[in-house]
Short mmCIF file of C-alpha atoms in Angstrom, two decimals:
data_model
loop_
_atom_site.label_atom_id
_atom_site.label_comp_id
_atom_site.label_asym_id
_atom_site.label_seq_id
_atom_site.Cartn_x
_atom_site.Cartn_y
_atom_site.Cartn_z
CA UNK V 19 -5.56 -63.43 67.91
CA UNK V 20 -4.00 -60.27 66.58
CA UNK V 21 -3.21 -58.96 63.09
CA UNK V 22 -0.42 -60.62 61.90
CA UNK V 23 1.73 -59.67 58.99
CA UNK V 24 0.41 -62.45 56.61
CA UNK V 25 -3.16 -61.15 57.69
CA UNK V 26 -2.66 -57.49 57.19
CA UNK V 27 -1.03 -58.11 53.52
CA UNK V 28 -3.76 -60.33 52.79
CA UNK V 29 -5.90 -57.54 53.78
CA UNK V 30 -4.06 -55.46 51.93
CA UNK V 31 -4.34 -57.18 48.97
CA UNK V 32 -7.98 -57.97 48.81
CA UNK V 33 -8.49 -53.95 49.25
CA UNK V 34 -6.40 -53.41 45.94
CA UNK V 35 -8.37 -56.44 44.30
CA UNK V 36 -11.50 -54.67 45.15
CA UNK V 37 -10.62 -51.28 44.41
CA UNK V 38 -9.06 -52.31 40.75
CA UNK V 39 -12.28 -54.60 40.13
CA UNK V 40 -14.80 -51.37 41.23
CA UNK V 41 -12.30 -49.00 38.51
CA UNK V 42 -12.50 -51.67 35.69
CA UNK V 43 -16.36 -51.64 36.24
CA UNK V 44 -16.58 -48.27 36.61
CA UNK V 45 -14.38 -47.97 33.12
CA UNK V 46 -16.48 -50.50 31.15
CA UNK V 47 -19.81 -48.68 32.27
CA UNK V 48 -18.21 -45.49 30.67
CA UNK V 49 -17.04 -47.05 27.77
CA UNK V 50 -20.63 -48.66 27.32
CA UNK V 51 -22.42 -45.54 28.33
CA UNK V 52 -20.21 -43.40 25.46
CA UNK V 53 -20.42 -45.92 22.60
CA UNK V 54 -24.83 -46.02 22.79
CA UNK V 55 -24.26 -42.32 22.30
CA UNK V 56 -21.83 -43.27 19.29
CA UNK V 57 -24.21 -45.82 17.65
CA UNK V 58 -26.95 -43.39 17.73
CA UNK V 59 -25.47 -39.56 17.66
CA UNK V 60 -23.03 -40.94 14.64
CA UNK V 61 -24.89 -43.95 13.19
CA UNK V 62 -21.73 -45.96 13.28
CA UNK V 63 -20.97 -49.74 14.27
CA UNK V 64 -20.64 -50.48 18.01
CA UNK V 65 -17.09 -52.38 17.24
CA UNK V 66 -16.29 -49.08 16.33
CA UNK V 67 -18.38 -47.17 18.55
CA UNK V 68 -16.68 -48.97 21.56
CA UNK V 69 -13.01 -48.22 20.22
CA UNK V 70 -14.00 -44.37 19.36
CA UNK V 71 -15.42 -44.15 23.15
CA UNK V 72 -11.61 -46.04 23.86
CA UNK V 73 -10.12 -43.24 22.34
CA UNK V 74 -12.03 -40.26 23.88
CA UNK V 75 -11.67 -42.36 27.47
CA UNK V 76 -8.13 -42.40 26.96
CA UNK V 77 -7.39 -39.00 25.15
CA UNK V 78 -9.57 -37.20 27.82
CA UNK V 79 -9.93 -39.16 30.86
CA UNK V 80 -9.74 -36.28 33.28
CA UNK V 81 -12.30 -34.37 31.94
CA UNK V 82 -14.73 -37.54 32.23
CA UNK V 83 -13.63 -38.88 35.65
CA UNK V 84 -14.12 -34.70 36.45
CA UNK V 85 -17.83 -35.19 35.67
CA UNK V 86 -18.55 -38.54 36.46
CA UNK V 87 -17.21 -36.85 40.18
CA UNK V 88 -19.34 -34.04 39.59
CA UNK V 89 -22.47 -35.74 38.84
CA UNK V 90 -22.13 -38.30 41.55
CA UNK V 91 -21.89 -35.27 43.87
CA UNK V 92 -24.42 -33.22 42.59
CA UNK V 93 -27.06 -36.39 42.39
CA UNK V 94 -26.13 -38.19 45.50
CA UNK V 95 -28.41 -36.02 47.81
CA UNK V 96 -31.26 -37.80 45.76
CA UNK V 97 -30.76 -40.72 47.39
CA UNK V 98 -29.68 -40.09 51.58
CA UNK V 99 -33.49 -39.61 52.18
CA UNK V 100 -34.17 -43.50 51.20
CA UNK V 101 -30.66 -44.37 52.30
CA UNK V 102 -31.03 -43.08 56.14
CA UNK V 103 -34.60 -45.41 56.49
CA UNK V 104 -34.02 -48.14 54.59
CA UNK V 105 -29.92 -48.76 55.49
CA UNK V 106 -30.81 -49.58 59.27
CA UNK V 107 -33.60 -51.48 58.20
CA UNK V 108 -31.51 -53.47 55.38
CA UNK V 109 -28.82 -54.25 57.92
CA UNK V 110 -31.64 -55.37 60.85
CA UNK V 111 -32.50 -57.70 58.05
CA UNK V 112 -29.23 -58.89 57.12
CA UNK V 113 -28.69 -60.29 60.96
CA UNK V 114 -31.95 -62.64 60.57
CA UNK V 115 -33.03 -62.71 56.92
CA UNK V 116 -35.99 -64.93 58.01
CA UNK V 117 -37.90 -62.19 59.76
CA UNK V 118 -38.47 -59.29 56.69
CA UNK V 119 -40.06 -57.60 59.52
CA UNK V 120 -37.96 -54.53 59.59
CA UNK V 121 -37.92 -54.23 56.05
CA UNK V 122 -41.80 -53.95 55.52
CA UNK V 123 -42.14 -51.47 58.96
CA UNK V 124 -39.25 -49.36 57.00
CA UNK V 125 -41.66 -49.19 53.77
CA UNK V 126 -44.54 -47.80 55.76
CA UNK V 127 -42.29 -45.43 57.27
CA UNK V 128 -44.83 -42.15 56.49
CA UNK V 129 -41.60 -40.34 55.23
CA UNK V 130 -40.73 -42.81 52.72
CA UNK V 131 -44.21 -43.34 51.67
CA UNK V 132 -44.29 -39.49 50.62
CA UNK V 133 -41.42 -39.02 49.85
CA UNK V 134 -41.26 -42.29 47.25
CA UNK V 135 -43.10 -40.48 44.60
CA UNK V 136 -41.51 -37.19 44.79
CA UNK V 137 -38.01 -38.68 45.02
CA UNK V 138 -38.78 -41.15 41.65
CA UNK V 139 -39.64 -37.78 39.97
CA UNK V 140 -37.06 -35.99 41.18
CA UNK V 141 -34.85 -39.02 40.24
CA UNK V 142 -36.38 -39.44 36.48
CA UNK V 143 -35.26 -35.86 36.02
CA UNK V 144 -31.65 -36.48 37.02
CA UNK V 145 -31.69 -39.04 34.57
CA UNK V 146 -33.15 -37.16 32.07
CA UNK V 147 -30.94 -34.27 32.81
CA UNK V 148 -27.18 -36.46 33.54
CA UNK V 149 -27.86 -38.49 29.81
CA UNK V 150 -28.61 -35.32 28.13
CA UNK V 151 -24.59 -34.21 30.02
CA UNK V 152 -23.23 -37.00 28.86
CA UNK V 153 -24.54 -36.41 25.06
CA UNK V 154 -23.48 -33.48 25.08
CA UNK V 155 -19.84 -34.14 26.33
CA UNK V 156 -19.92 -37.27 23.84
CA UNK V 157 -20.27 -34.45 21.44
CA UNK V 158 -18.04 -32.00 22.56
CA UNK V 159 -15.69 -34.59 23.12
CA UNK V 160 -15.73 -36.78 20.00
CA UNK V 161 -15.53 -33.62 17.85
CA UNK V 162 -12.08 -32.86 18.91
CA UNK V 163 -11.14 -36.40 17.59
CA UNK V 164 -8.96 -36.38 13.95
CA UNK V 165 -11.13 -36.77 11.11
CA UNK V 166 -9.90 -40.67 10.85
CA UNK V 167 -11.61 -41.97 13.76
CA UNK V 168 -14.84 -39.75 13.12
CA UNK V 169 -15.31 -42.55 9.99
CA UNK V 170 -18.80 -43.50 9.38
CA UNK V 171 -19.76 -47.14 8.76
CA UNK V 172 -20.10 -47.39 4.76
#
């Protein structure tokens, strides 16, 4: 059984499915992400929180899929140390979910266990440090807008 060409379009078409459903969630988690900062940096309504964050999305989209890039890059070497012991494990697992065998002999892997708490500091930090970015591009960002869709609530 080869690929034919009903298969590969298929295939094809799931891939764009995918790829549009991962850029609309991707989108929404922006928009939700720079409206909190709206309700509470500018004390305004999230209807209109959500359609200011529309506007800044829209008016400066570059900039904000530049550091969304950016801080995915810069904070994914957080994560490759739990990645490369739990991923074989996870799979392992997958193949014969009634034996969580591999997954508990993965957890008392002696690099995880010390590297668990210095990695969930390390990873509260990034947090700390990537919402305190994306306040401050809200900011930046929102301040540029005209003076009619900086309205406060009355």
């Amino acid at each position: 059984m080869g690929i034919t060409p009903d298969s590969a379009l298929g295939s094809v078409f799931l891939v764009i499915v995918l790829l549009s459903a991962v850029g609309f969630v991707i989108t929404a988690l922006i928009l939700i992400h720079l409206a909190q900062f709206a309700v509470v940096t500018d004390d305004i309504a999230s209807p209109l929180a959500f359609r200011r964050s529309w506007i800044i999305l829209r008016k400066y989209a570059g900039r904000i899929v530049g550091l969304a890039i950016s801080l995915f890059i810069l904070l994914l070497p957080l994560s490759i140390p739990s990645l490369i012991i739990l991923t074989p494990a996870f799979f392992t697992f997958l193949a014969n979910p009634r034996d969580p065998s591999p997954l508990l002999e993965a957890t008392k892997n002696p690099v995880l266990k010390y590297l668990a708490p210095v990695n969930y500091t390390v990873s509260v930090i990034a947090e700390t440090w990537t919402t305190a970015v994306w306040a401050l591009a809200y900011k930046q960002l929102s301040s540029k807008l005209p003076a009619s869709s900086r309205s406060k609530r009355q």
